[in-house]
PDB file of C-alpha atoms in Angstrom:
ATOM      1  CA  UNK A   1     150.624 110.405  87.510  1.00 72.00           C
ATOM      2  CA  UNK A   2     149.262 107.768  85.034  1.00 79.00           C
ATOM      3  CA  UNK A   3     145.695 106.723  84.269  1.00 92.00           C
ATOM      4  CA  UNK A   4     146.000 102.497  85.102  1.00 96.00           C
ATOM      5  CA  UNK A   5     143.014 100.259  84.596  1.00 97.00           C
ATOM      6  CA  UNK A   6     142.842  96.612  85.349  1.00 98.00           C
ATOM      7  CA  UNK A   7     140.204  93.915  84.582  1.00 97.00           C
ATOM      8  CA  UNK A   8     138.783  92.313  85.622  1.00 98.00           C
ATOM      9  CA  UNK A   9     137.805  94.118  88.850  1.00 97.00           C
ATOM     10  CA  UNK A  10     136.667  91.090  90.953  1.00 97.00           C
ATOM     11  CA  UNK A  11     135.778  87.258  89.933  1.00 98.00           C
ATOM     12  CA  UNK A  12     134.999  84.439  91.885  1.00 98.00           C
ATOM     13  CA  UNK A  13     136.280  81.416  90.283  1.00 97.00           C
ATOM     14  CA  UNK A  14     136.166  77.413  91.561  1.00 97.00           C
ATOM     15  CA  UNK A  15     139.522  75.791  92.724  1.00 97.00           C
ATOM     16  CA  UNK A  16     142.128  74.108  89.537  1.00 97.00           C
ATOM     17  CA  UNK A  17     140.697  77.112  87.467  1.00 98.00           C
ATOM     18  CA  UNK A  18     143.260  79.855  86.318  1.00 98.00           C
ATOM     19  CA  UNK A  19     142.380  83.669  86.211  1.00 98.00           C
ATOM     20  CA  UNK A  20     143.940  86.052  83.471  1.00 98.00           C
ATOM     21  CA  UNK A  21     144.113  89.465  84.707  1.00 98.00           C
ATOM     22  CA  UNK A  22     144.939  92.489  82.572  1.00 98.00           C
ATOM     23  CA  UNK A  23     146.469  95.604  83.570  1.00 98.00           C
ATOM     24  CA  UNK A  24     146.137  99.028  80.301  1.00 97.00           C
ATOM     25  CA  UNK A  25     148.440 101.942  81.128  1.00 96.00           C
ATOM     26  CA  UNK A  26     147.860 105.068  79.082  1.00 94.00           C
ATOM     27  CA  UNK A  27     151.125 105.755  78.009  1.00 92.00           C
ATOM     28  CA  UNK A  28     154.186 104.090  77.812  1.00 92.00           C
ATOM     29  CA  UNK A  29     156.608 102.969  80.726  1.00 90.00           C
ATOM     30  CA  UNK A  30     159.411 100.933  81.644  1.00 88.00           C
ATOM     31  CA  UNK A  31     159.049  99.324  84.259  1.00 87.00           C
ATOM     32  CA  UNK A  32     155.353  97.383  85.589  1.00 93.00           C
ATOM     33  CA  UNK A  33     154.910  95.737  88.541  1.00 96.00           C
ATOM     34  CA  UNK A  34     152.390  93.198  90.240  1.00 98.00           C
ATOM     35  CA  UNK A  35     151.298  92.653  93.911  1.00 97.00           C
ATOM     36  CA  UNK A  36     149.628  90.905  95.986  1.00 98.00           C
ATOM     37  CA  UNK A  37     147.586  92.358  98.725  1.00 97.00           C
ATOM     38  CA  UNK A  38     146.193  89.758 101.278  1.00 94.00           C
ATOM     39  CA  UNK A  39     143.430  91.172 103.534  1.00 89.00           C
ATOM     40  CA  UNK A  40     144.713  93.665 106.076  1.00 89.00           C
ATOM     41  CA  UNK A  41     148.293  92.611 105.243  1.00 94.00           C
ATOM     42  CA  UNK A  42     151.089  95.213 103.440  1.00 95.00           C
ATOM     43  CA  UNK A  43     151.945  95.386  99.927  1.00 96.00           C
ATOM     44  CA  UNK A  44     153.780  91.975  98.268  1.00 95.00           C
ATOM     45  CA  UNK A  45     155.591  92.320  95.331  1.00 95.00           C
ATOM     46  CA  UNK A  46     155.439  89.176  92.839  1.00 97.00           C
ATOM     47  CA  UNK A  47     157.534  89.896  89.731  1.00 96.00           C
ATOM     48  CA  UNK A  48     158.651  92.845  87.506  1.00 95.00           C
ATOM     49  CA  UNK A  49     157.379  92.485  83.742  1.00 94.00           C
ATOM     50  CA  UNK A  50     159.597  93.782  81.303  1.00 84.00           C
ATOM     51  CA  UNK A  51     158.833  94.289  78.094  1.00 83.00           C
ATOM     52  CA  UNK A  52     160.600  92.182  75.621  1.00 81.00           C
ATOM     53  CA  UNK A  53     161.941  89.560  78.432  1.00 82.00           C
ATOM     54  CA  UNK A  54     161.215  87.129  80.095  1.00 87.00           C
ATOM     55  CA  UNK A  55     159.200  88.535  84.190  1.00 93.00           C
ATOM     56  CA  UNK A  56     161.623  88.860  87.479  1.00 94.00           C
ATOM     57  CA  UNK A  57     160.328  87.075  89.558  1.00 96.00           C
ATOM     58  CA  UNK A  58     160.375  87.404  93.789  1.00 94.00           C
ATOM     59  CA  UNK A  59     161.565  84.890  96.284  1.00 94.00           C
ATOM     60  CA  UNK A  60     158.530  82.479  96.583  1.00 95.00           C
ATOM     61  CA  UNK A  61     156.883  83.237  93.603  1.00 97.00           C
ATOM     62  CA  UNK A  62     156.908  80.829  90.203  1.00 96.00           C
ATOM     63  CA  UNK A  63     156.291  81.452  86.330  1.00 96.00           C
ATOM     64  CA  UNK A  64     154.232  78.101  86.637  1.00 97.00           C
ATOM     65  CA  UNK A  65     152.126  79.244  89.082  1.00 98.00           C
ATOM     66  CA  UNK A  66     151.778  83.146  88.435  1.00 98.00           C
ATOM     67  CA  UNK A  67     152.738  83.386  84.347  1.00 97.00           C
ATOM     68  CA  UNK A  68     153.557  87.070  83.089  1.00 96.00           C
ATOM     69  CA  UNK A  69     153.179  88.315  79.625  1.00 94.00           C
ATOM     70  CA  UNK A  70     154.600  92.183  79.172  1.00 94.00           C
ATOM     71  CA  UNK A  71     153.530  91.934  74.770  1.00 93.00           C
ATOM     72  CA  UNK A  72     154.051  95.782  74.797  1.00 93.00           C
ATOM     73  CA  UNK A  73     155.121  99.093  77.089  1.00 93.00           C
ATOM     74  CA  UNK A  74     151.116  99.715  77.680  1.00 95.00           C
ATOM     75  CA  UNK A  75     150.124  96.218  78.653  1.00 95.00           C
ATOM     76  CA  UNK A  76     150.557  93.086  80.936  1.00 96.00           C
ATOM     77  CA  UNK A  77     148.615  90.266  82.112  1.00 97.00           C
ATOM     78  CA  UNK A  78     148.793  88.286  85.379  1.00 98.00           C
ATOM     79  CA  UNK A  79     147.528  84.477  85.447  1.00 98.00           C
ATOM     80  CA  UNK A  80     146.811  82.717  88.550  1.00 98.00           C
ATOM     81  CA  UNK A  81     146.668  79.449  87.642  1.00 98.00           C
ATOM     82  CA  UNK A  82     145.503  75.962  89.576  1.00 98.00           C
ATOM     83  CA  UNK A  83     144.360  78.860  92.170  1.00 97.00           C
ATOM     84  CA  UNK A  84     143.456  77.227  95.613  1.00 97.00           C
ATOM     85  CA  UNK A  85     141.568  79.237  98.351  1.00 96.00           C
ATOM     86  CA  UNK A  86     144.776  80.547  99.509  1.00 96.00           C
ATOM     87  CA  UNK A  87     145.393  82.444  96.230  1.00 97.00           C
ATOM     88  CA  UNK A  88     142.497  84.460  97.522  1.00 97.00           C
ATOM     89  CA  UNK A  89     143.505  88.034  97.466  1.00 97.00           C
ATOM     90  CA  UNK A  90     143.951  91.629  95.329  1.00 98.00           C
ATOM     91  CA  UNK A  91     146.129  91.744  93.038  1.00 98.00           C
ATOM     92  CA  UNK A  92     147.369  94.885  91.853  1.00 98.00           C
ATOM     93  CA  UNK A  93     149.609  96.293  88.482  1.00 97.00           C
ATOM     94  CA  UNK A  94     151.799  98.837  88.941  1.00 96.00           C
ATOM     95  CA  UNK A  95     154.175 101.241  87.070  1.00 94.00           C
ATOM     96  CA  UNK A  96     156.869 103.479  87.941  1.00 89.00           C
ATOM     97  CA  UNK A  97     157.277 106.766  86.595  1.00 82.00           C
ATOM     98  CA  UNK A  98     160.040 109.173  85.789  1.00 76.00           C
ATOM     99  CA  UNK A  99     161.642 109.465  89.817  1.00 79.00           C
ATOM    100  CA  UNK A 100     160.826 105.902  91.087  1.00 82.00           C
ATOM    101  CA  UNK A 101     157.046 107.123  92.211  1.00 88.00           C
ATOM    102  CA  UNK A 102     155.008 104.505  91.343  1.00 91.00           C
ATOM    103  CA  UNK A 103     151.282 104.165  90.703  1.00 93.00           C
ATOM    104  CA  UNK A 104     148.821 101.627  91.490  1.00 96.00           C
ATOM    105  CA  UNK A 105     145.857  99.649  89.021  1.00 97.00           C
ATOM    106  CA  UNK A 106     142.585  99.783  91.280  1.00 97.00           C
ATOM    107  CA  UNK A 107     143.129  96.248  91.814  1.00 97.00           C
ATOM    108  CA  UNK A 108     141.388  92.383  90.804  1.00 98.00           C
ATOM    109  CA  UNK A 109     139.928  91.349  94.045  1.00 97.00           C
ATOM    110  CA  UNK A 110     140.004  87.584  93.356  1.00 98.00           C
ATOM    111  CA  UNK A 111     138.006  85.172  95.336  1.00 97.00           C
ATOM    112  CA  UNK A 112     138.647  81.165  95.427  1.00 97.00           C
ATOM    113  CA  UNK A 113     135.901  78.624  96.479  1.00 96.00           C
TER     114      UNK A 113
ATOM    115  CA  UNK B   1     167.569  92.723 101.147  1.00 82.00           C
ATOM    116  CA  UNK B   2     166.191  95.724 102.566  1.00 88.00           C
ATOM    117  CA  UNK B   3     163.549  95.528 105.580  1.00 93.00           C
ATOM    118  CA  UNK B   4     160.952  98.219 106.299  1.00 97.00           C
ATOM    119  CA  UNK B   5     159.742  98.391 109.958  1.00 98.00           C
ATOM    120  CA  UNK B   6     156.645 100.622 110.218  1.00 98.00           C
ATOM    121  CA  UNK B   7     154.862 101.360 113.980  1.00 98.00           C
ATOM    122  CA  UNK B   8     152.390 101.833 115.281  1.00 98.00           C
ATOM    123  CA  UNK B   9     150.084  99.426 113.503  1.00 97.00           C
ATOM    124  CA  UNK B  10     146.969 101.235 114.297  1.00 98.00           C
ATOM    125  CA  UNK B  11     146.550 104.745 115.575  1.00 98.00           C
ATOM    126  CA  UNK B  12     143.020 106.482 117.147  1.00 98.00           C
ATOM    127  CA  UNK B  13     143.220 110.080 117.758  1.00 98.00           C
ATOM    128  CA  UNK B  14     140.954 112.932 118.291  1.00 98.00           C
ATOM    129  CA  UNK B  15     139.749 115.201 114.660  1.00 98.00           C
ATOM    130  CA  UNK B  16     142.056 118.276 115.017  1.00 98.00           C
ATOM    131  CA  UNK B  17     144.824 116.164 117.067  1.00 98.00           C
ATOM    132  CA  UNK B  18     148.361 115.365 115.191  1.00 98.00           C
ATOM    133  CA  UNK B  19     149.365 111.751 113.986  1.00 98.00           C
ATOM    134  CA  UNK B  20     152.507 110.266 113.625  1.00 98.00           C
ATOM    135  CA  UNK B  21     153.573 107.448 111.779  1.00 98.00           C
ATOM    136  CA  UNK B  22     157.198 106.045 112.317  1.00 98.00           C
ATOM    137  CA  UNK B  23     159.680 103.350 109.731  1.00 98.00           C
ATOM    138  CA  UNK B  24     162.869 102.788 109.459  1.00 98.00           C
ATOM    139  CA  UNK B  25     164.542 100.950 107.253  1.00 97.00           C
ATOM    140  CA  UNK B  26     167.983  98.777 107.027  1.00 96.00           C
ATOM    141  CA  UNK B  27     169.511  99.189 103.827  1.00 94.00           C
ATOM    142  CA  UNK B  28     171.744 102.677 103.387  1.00 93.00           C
ATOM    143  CA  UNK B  29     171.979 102.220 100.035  1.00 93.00           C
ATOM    144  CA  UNK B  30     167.999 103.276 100.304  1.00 94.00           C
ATOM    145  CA  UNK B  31     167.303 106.896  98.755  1.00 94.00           C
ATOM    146  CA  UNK B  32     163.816 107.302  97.774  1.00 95.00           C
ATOM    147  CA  UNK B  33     160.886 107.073 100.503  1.00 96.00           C
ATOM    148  CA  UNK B  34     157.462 107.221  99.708  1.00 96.00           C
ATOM    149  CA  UNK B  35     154.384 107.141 101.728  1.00 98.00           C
ATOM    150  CA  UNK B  36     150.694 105.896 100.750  1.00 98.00           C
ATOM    151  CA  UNK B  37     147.257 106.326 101.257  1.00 98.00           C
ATOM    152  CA  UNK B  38     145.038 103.285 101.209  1.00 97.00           C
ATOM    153  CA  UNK B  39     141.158 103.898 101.576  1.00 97.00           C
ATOM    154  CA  UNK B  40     139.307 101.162 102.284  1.00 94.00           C
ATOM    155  CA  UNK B  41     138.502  99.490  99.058  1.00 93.00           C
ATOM    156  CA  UNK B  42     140.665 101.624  96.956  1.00 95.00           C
ATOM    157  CA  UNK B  43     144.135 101.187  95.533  1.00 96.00           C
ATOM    158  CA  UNK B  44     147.086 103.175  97.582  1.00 96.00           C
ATOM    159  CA  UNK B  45     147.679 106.217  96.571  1.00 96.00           C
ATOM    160  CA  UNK B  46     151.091 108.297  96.776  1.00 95.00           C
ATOM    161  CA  UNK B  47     150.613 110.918  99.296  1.00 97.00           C
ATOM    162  CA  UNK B  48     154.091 112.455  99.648  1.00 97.00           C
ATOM    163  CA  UNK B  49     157.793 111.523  99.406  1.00 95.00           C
ATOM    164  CA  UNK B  50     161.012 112.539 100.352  1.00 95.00           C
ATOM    165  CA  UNK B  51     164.702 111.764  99.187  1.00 92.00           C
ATOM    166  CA  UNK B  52     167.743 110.852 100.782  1.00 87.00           C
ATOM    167  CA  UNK B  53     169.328 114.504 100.252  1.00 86.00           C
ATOM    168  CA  UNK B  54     166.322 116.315 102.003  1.00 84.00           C
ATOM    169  CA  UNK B  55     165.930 115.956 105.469  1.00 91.00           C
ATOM    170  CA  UNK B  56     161.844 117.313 105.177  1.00 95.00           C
ATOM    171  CA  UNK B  57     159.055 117.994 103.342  1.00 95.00           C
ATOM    172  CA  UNK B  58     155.897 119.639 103.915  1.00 97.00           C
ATOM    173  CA  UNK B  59     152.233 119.278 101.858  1.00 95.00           C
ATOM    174  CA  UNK B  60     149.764 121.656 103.479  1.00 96.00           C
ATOM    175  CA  UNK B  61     148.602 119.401 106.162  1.00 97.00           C
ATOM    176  CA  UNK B  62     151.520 116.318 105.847  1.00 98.00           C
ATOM    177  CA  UNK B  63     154.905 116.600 106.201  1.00 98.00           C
ATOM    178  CA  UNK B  64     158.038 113.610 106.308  1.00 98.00           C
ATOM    179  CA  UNK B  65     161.040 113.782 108.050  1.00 97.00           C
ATOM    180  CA  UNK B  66     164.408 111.596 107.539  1.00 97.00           C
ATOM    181  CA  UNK B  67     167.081 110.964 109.417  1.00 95.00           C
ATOM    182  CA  UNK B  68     169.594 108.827 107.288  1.00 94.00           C
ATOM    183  CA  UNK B  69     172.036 108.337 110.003  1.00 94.00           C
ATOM    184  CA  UNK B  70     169.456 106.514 112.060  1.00 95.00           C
ATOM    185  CA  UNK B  71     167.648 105.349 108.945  1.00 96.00           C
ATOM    186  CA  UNK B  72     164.578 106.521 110.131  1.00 95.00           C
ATOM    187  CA  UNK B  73     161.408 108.579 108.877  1.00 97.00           C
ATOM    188  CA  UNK B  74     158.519 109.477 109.886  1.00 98.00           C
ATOM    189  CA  UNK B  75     154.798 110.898 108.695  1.00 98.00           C
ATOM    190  CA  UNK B  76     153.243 113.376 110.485  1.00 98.00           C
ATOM    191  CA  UNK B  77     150.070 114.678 110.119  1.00 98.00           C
ATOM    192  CA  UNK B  78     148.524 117.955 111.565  1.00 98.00           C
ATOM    193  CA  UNK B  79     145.166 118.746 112.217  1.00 98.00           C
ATOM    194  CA  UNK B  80     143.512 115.191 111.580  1.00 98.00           C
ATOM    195  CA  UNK B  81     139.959 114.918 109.662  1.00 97.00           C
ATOM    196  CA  UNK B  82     137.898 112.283 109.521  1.00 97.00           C
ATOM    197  CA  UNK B  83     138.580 111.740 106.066  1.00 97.00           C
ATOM    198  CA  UNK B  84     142.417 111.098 106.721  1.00 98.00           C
ATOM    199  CA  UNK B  85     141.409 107.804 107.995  1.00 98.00           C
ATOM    200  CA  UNK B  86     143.046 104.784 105.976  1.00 98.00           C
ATOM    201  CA  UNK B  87     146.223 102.583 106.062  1.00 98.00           C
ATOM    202  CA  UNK B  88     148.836 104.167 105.741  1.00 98.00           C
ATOM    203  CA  UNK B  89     152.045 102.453 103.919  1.00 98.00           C
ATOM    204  CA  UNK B  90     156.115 103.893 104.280  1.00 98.00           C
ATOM    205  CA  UNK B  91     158.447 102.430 101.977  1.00 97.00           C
ATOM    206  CA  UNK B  92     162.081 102.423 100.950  1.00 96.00           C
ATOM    207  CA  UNK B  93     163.787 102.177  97.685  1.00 93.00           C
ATOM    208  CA  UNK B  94     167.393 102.292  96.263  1.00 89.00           C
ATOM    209  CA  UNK B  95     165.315 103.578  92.825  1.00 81.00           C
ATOM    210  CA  UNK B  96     164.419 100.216  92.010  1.00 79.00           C
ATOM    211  CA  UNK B  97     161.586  98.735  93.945  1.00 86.00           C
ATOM    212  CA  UNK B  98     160.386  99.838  97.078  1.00 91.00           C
ATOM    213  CA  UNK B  99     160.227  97.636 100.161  1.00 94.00           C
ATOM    214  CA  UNK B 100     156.579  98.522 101.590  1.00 96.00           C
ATOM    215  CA  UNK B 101     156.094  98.521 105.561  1.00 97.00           C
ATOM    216  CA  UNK B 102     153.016  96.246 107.056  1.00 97.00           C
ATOM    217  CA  UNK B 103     151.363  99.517 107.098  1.00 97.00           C
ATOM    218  CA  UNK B 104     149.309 101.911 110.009  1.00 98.00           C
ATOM    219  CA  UNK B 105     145.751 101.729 110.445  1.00 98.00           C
ATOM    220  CA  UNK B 106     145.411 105.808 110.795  1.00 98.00           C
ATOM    221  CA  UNK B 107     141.680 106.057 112.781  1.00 98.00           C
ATOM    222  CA  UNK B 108     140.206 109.872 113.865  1.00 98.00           C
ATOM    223  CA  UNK B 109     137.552 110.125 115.637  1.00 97.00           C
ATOM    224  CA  UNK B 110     134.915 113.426 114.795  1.00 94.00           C
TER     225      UNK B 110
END
């Protein structure tokens, strides 16, 4: 498995404001990942962040609105930014190991007034 | 793209009765299926997973079955605790990223 910590853990922040969220993996991998997890709803994939290049993103997703920064193989941030009410939700990092298994962060439950 | 169909989307049984969750999925080129755990509050968690040249696997109490032909499979889970309750997630990848169903809201009852 892989030890995958994320910060911060919840926030409630006021509309036009941007969130930065991190996501520490203790050791190196490929391939991260970040989701969005709206209440009750399934797993939505955002973008991959690879390391050295610029994120993938996923069909309805933007690098204006949801910037990626991948700086090393042990590291990434997520940045909502303008966030609305609607941007309300968890967000979770995720890697992928050795065999496509992949592992979840515990998650930034973000909250928009 | 690949699409993920997962049923039922909740499920109530009886501790000690079996559960069993259902996906199929659209893409053949699919070959890796995972399953997760998701406890309320918590982050899922891979429970068990099966590839596209085994037809099952078992883990103590959970097992997964595929048919590739029908792209279909299924989790099944055998004498159900009160502690198995969560969402449960299926997924299929073609070892990239995985397509995640809308998940089943697994219930049992003491």
């Amino acid at each position: 498995s892989a030890v995958i910590s994320q910060k911060p853990s919840r926030d409630i922040c006021q509309r036009g404001t941007s969130l930065t969220i991190q996501c520490q993996v203790d050791s190196q991998v490929t391939m991260m990942f970040w989701y969005r997890q709206q209440p009750g709803q399934s797993l939505t994939l955002i973008a991959t962040a690879n390391q050295g290049s610029e994120a993938t993103y996923e069909s309805g997703f933007v690098i204006d609105k949801f910037p990626i920064s991948r700086p090393n193989l042990t590291f990434s941030t997520l940045t909502v930014s303008n966030m609305s009410p609607e941007d309300s939700s968890i967000y979770l990092c995720s890697v992928e190991r050795e065999s496509n298994e992949q592992f979840f962060g515990p998650g930034t439950r973000l909250t928009v007034l | 793209g690949e699409n993920v169909e997962q049923h039922p989307s909740t499920l109530s049984v009886q501790e000690g009765d079996s559960a069993v969750i259902k996906c199929t999925y659209s893409d053949s080129a699919s070959n890796y299926f995972p399953w997760y755990k998701q406890e309320l509050g918590k982050r899922p968690q891979l429970i068990i997973d099966i590839r596209s040249n085994v037809g099952e696997k078992k883990d103590q109490r959970i097992a997964v079955t595929l048919n590739k032909t029908a792209k279909h499979f299924s989790l099944h889970i055998t004498e159900t605790q009160p502690e198995d309750s969560a969402v449960y997630f299926c997924a299929a990848s073609d070892g990239y990223i995985p397509t995640f169903g809308r998940g089943t809201s697994l219930i049992v009852h003491p």
